[in-house]
Structures are given as structure tokens and as C-alpha cells.
Coordinates of C-alpha atoms and ligand atoms in Angstrom, one line a residue:
X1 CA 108.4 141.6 83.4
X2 CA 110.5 138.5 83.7
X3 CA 114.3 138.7 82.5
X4 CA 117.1 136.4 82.5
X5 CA 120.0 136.9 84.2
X6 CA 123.3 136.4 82.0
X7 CA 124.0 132.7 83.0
X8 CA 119.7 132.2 82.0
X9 CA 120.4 134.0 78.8
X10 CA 123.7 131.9 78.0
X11 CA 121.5 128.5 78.5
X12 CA 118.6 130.2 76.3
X13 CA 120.5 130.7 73.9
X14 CA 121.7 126.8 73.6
X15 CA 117.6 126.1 73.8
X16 CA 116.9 128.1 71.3
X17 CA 119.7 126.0 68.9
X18 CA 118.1 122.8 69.7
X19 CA 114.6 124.6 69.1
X20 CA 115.9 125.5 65.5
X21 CA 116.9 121.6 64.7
X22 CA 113.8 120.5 65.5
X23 CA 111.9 122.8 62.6
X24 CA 109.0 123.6 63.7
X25 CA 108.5 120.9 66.4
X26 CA 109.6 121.1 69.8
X27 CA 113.1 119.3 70.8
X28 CA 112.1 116.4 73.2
X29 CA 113.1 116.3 76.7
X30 CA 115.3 113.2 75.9
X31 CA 117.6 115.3 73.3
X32 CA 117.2 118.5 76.2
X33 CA 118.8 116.2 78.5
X34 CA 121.3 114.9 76.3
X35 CA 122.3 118.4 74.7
X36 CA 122.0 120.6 78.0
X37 CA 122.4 118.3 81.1
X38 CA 122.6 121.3 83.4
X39 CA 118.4 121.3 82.7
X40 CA 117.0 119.3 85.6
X41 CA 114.1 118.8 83.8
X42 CA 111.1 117.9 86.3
X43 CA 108.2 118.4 84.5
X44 CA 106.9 118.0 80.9
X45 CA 104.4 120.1 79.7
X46 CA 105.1 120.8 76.6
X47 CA 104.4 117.5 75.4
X48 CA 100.7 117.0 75.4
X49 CA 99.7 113.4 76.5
X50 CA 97.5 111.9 79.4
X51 CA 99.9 110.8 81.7
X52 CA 97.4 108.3 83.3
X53 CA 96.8 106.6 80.0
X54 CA 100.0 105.6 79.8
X55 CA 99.9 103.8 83.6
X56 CA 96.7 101.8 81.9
X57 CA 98.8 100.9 78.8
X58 CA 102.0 100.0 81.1
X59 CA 100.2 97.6 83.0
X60 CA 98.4 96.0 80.3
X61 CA 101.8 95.6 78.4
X62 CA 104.0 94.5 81.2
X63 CA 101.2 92.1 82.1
X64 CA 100.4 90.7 78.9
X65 CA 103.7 91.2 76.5
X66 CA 106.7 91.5 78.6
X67 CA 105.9 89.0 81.6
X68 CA 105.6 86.7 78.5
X69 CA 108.4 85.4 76.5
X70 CA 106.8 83.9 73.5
X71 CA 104.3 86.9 73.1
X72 CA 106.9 89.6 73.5
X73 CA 109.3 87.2 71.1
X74 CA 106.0 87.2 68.3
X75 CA 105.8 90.5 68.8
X76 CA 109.3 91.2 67.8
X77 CA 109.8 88.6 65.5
X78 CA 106.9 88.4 63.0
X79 CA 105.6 91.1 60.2
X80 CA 102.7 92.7 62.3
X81 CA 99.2 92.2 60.5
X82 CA 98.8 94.5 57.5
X83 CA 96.7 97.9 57.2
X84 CA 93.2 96.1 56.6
X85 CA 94.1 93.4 59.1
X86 CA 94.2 96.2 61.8
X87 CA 91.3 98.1 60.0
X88 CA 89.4 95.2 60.9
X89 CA 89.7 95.0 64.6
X90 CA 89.1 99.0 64.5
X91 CA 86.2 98.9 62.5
X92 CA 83.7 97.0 64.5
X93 CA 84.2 99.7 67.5
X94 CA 84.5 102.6 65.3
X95 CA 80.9 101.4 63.9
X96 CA 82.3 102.2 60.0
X97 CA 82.8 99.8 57.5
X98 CA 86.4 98.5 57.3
X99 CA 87.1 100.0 54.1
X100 CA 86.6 103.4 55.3
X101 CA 89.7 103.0 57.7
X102 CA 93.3 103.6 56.5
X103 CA 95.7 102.9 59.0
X104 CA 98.9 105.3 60.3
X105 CA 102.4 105.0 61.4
X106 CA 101.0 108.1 63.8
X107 CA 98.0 110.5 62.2
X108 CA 100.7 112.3 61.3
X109 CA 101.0 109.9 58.4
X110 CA 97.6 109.9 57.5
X111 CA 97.8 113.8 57.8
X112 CA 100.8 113.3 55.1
X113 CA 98.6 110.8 52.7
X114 CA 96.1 113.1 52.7
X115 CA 97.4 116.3 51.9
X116 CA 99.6 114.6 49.7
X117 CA 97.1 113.1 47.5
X118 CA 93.6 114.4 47.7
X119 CA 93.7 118.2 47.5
X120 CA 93.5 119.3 44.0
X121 CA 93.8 122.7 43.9
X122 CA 93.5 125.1 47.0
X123 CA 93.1 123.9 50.5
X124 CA 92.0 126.1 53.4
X125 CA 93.4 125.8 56.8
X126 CA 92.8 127.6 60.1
X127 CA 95.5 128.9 61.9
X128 CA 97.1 128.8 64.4
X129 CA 97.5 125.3 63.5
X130 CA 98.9 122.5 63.7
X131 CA 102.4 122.7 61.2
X132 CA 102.2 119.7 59.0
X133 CA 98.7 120.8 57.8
X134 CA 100.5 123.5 55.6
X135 CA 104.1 121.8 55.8
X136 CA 102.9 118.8 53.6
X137 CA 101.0 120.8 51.1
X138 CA 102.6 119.4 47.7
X139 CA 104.0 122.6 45.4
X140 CA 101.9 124.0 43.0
X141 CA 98.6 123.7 45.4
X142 CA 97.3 127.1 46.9
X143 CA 97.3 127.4 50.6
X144 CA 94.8 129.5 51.8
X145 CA 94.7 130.7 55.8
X146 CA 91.5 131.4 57.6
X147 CA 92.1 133.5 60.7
X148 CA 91.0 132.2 64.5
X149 CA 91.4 135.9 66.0
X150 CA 92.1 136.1 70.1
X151 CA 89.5 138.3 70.4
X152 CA 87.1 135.5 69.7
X153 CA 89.0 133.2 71.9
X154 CA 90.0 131.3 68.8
X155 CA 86.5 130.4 68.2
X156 CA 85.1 129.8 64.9
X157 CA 81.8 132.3 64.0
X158 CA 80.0 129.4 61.9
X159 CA 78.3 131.5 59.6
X160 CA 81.3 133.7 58.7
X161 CA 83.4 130.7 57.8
X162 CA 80.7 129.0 55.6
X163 CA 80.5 132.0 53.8
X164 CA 84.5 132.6 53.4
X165 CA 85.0 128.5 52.2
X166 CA 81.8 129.5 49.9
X167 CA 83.3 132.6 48.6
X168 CA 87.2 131.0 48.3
X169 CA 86.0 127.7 46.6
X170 CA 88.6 125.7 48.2
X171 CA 88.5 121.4 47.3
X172 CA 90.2 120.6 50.5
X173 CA 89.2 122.0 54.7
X174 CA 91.2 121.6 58.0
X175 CA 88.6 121.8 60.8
X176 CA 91.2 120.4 63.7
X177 CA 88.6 119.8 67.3
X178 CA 89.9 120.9 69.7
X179 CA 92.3 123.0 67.7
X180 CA 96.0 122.9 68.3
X181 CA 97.4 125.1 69.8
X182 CA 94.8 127.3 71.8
X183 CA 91.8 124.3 72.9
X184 CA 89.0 126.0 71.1
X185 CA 86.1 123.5 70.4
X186 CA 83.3 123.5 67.8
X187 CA 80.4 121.8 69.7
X188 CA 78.7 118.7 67.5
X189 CA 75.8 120.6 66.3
X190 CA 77.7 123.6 65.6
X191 CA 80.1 121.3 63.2
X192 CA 76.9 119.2 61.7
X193 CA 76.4 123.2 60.8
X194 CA 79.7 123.3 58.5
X195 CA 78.7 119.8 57.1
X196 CA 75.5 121.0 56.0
X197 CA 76.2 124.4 54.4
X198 CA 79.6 123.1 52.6
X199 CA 78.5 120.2 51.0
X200 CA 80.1 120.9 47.7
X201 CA 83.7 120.5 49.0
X202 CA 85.1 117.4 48.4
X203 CA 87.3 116.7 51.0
X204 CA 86.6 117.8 54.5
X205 CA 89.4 116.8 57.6
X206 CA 88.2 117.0 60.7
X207 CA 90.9 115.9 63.1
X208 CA 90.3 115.0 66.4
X209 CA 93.2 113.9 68.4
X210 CA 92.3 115.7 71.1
X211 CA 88.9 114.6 71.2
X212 CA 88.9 112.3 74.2
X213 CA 90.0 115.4 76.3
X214 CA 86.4 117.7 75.2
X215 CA 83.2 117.4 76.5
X216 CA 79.9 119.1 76.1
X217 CA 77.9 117.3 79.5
X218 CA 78.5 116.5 83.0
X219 CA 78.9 113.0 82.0
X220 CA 82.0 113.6 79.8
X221 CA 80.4 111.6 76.9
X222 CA 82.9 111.5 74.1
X223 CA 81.3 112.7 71.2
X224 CA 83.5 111.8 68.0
X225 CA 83.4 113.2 64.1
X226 CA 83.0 109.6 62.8
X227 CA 79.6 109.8 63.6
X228 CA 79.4 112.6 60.7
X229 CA 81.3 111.0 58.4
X230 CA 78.5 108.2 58.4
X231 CA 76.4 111.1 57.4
X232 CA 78.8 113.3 55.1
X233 CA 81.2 111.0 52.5
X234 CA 83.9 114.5 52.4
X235 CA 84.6 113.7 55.4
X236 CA 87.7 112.8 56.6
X237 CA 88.3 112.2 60.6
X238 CA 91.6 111.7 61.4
X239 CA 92.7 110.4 64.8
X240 CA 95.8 110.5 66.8
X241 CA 96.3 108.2 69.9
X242 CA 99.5 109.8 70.9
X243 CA 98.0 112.2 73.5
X244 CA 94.8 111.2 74.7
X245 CA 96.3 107.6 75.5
X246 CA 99.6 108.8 76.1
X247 CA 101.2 106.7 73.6
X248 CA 103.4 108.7 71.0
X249 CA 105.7 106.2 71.2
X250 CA 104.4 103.4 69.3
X251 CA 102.8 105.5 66.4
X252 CA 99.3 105.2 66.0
X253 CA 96.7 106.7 64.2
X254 CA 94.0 106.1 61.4
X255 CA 91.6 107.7 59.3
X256 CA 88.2 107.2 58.2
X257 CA 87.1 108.3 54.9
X258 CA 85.4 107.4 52.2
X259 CA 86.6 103.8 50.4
X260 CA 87.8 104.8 47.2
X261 CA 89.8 107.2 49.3
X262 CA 91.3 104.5 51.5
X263 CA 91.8 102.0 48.5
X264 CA 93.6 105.4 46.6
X265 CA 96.1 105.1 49.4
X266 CA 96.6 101.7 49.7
X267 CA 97.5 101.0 46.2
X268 CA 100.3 103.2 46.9
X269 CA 101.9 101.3 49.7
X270 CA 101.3 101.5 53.3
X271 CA 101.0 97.9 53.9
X272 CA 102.8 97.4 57.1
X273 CA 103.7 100.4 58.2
X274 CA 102.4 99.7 62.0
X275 CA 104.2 98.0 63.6
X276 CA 104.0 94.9 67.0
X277 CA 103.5 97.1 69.6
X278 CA 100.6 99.8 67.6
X279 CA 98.9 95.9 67.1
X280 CA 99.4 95.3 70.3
X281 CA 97.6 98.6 71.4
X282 CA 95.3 98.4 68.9
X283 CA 93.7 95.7 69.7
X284 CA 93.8 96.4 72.9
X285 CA 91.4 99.5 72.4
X286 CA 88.9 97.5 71.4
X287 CA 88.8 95.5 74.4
X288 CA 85.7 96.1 77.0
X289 CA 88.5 95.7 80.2
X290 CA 90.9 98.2 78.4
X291 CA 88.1 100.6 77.5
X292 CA 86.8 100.6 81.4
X293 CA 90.0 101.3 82.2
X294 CA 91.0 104.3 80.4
X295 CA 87.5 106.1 80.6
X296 CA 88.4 106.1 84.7
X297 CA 91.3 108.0 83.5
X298 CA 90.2 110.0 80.7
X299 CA 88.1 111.6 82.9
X300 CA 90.2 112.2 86.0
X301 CA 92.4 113.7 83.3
X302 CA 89.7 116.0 82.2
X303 CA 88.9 117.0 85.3
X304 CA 92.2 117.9 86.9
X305 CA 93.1 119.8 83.1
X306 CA 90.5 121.7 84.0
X307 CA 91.2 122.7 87.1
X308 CA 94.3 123.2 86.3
X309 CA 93.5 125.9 83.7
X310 CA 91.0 127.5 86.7
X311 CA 94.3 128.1 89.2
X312 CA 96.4 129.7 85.7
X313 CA 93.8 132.4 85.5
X314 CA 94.7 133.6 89.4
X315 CA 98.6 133.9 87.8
X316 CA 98.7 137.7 87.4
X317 CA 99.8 139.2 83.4
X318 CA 98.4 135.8 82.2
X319 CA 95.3 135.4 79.6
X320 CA 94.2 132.2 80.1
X321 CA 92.4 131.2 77.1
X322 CA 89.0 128.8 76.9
X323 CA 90.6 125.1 76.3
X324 CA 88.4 121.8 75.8
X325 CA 91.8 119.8 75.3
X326 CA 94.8 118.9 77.4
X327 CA 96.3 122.5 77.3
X328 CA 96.0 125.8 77.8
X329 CA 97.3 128.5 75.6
X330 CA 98.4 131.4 77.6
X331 CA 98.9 134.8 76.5
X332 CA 102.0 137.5 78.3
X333 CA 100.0 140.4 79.3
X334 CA 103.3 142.5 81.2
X335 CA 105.7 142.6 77.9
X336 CA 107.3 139.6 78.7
X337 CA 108.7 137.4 75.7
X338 CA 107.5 134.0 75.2
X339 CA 111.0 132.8 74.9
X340 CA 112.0 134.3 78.1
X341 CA 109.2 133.3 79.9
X342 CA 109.6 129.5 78.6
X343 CA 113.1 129.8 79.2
X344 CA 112.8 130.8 83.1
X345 CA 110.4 128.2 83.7
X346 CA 112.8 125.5 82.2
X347 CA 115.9 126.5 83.6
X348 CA 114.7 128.1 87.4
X349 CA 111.6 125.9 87.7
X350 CA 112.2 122.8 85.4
X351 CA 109.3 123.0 83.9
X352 CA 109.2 122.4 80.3
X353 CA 106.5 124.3 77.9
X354 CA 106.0 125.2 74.5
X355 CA 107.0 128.8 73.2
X356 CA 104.4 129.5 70.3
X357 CA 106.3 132.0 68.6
X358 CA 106.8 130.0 65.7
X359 CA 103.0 129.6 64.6
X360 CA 101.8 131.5 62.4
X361 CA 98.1 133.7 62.9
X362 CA 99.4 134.6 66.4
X363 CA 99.8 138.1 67.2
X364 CA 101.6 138.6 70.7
X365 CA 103.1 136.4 73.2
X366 CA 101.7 132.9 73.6
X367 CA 102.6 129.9 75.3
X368 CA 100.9 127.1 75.6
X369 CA 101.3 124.8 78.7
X370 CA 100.3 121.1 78.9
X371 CA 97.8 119.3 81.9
X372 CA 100.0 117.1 83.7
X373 CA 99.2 114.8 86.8
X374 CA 97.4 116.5 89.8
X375 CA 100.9 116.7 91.7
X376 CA 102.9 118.4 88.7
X377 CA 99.9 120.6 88.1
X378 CA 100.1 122.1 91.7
X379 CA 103.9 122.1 90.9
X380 CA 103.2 124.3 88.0
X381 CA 100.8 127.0 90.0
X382 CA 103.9 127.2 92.5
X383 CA 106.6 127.7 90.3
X384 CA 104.5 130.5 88.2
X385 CA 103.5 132.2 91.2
X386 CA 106.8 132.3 92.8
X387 CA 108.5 133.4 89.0
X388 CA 105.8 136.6 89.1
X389 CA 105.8 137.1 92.6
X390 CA 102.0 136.7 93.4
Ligands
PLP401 C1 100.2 115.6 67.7 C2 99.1 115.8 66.6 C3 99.0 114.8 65.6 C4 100.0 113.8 65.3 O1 100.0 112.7 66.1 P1 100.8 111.4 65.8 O2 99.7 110.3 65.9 O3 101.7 111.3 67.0 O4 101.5 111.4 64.5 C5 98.0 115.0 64.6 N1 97.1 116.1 64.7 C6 97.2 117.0 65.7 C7 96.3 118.1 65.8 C8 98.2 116.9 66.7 O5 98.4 117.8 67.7

């Protein structure tokens, strides 16, 4: 069992008053710094974002915007296009019409659009989760939780959930793929399953921000919920870039729904709310160079997460669970807390990670640990093995 010695438990402590400002997100490692700079902070793996995407996007950007004056100064100076502008460039690559797209400071404000205006009545969400799913939920609408149990690895039993969202009635469904926190997948066919037995609910969110990390071939082939939603009008994908191009920075993010969903949100505002730089990425991510580019990195990223995950599951009093993202969610077998076990690794090792105890629908200890680069990976193995002795 791993302990903290007084001084450990005095810096905890401090952690854990930081992790209680943030709400129910993680504080950054910028306000870690700033709060506790006795951390020396080496690695991040809390935060869950390719690290090699954001090389790509770094040498695109000093390249093309800050080796250039009067691109950087448009940039800066001028309105950046408005929501269907940028809808535009996205739509030709997403192969949907540009009035299915609705554009997001971040998915997280699609995620707040969405839940915010189309669920009538009862909406049913999965947990563990991801928190603004339930957070954003306006009053009076019933929240309903289906249960991803550990002894399924967090799977979902298609047939059993068909018949629950059948039985419940629910308007609005949170499918995320690969679900945050724990990495569990539905495979394509296995989704197209859902679709097809719950055709009478009329909204159904499938997020996939993770999506660039899963696979279901050799080849890596991303396979991507849009291709549904040509084929089911509930749906409703919504897309983070923050992790899988390692961009949270700049906020971007969109959705693609159905039109008189999109123009229901536009009348209500969102007209610039990206801003130069999410342009700037944007378009970039339609371009052929760019695209080369990151799927070199998207899948040397998959491949090192992977075998990443492979070396956690030779840590002794560790359940590594089955994970088609970025991260793994880990499970204390030896009666060790999650918050002393995140606070060891930060404060001994400095290696940041993410103490779950504050999702709901998890019963024990979890953590959940993010790929990083090949080096910090190897980093990772060491300190765990040296912090239980194996
Ligand atoms: C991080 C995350 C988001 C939000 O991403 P932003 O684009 O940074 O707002 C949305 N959905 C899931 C499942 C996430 O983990």
C-alpha cells in the first residue's frame, strides 16, 4: 500500500484545494506551478492530448503565421470569419452538407448548446462520463444514468442498452466513443446496431473526440460517426480537436446535426465565437499537406499509447483496463487511495495524473493516466515501478 509521509500529506493537502477550485475539472499544470512551486512537475498525463500533434501544428504556425507579420497582424486584427464561413471549409472534408455543421468555441460549447436546447424531457447518459454531459442539463429535465459496470470493462452489452433506452423513453442519448474516462469503444457496426433499434429518439450524441486515437484494423483507418449521421437525422456527432491534435488551446470543436438543429442554434447567437487562430487551424485541417502530416503522427501516437498500456499491466496491484483512446484507466488493487496514489506520483515522481474519485458510476479506486511521448512513457513505467517496488 503506498502512504505519504507527513511532508507528502502536507503538499496533498494543498492539491487537493486547488482540485476543489477547479469543480470537477482538473487544475492545470500552469496554476500547479503557480500555486505549489515546490511541484517539479515533469510530466503531464493528466491532460489527454497527442503531444506530436502539437509539433505538426507548431511548425505549420510558426512557419506560416508568426514568421509573417501581416498574416499574424490579420490574424489579430480582423473579426475571424463567422460560424457558416468556417462550416464551409469543414464541410467539404467532413462530406456533409454545410448546414449540418455548427461551429464551437471548444465541443465543449456545442456540448453546452445542445444540452441546453434540444432535450425535452429526460436524457440518458452513461457514466462514468464525461461531467458537462449532466453539468449542463437545464433544471426541470430528468437525468437518467445508465451504468458501464468494471466487470464488463466499461463495455456496453448492445442489446441490454436498446432495451433500457426502449423501456426509459428518454428524447435525448450520450453514446461518448471512446468513452471518457476508462477508453472503452463501441466498434462501427456495433453502434449502426444502436442507430437501428432506437430510431424513435430524437436526438442521439455521439461524441467522438477521441476518435482519431481508436482503431478497429492494422491499418489504423479512422472510422468516424459522421458517416452515420448521413444515415440517421438524430444524430448528433460532436467533435473535439483538443486532444487528438493537441490543440486545447485555441478552442475548437463542431457538430454535425441535422439543419434545423444548426439553424436553431444559430439564431441564438454564436456568430463569431471562434476565433484567428481556431481559423487558422481549421483551415488548416483541411489541407492535403497538414492531413499527411498528422496521420504520421496520429498513428505513432496510437501505437506507443498502446504500448504504453501493455508495460502498465506488468505494474503489480494495477488493473489496467481495455482503452482504444489516449488513456488508460487504472484501477488500485492493494487498498491504496486514488488520492494518495496521484499524490506520490506528482510530488516523488512528477508525474501528473488524474484522480477519478470525483466521477460518478465508479466503485473503487481509479485513476486514469494519459499516453505521453515514447520518452515520458518509459518515464512513467520507471517511476511506477520504483513507487511499488517491482
Ligand atoms: C475534453 C472533452 C471535450 C471538450 O473538448 P473541448 O473541445 O476542449 O471543449 C468534449 N468531449 C469529451 C468526451 C472530452 O473528453
Amino acid at each position: 500500500v503506498i502512504t505519504l509521509t507527513p511532508e507528502e500529506a502536507l503538499v496533498s493537502s494543498r492539491i487537493r484545494k486547488l482540485k476543489e477550485q477547479a469543480g470537477s475539472h482538473s487544475p492545470s499544470i500552469i496554476s500547479l506551478n503557480e500555486q505549489i512551486p515546490e511541484l517539479n512537475i515533469q510530466i503531464d498525463a493528466c491532460f489527454l492530448s497527442n503531444p506530436y500533434a502539437t509539433d505538426v501544428f507548431l511548425v505549420y504556425l510558426k512557419n506560416e503565421l508568426l514568421s509573417n507579420d501581416l498574416k499574424l497582424r490579420d490574424v489579430l486584427e480582423f473579426y475571424p470569419s463567422q460560424n457558416e464561413v468556417i462550416a464551409n471549409v469543414l464541410a467539404h472534408g467532413l462530406g456533409v452538407n454545410v448546414n449540418n455543421i455548427f461551429v464551437g468555441n471548444g465541443a465543449v460549447e456545442v456540448i453546452q448548446a445542445v444540452m441546453h436546447n434540444f432535450i425535452k424531457n429526460k436524457v440518458v447518459i452513461n457514466v462514468p462520463t464525461f461531467s458537462p454531459y449532466y453539468e449542463y442539463v437545464k433544471e426541470g429535465k430528468q437525468v437518467v444514468y445508465y451504468a458501464l459496470n468494471k466487470e464488463d470493462d466499461f463495455t456496453i452489452n448492445v442489446d441490454h442498452y436498446i432495451a433500457f433506452i426502449r423501456a426509459n423513453q428518454p428524447d435525448t442519448i450520450v453514446l461518448i466513443n471512446p468513452n471518457n474516462p476508462d477508453g472503452g469503444y463501441i466498434a462501427y457496426e456495433q453502434l449502426r446496431k444502436i442507430l437501428v433499434g432506437l430510431k424513435q429518439v430524437e436526438n442521439i450524441i455521439i461524441d467522438e473526440s477521441f476518435v482519431h486515437f481508436a482503431f478497429e484494423d492494422e491499418n489504423r483507418t479512422l472510422i468516424t460517426a459522421t458517416e452515420l449521421f448521413k444515415e440517421f437525422e438524430n444524430v448528433i456527432v460532436i467533435k473535439s480537436m483538443s486532444k487528438d491534435f493537441g490543440i486545447a488551446g485555441i478552442r475548437c470543436g463542431y457538430g454535425v446535426m441535422n439543419k434545423y438543429k444548426v439553424m436553431n442554434l444559430l439564431k441564438n447567437g454564436y456568430l463569431w465565437n471562434s476565433n484567428g487562430l481556431s481559423e487558422y487551424f481549421f483551415r488548416l485541417y483541411e489541407r492535403d499537406d497538414f492531413k499527411q502530416a498528422y496521420e504520421v503522427v496520429r498513428k505513432r501516437y496510437i501505437a506507443d499509447a498502446q504500448q504504453f498500456f501493455q508495460a502498465l499491466r506488468d505494474i503489480p496491484h494495477i488493473r489496467v483496463y481495455p482503452s482504444k483512446a489516449n488513456f488508460a484507466l487504472l484501477e488500485l488493487l492493494d487498498g491504496t487511495t486514488s488520492a494518495d496514489f496521484v499524490s506520490k506520483l506528482l510530488i516523488k515522481y512528477g508525474v501528473y495524473t488524474r484522480n477519478c474519485s470525483d466521477k460518478i458510476g465508479l466503485h473503487g479506486e481509479f485513476v486514469r493516466i494519459a499516453g505521453r511521448t515514447r520518452d515520458q512513457n518509459e518515464a512513467i513505467i520507471a517511476a511506477l515501478r520504483d513507487m511499488y517496488g517491482a
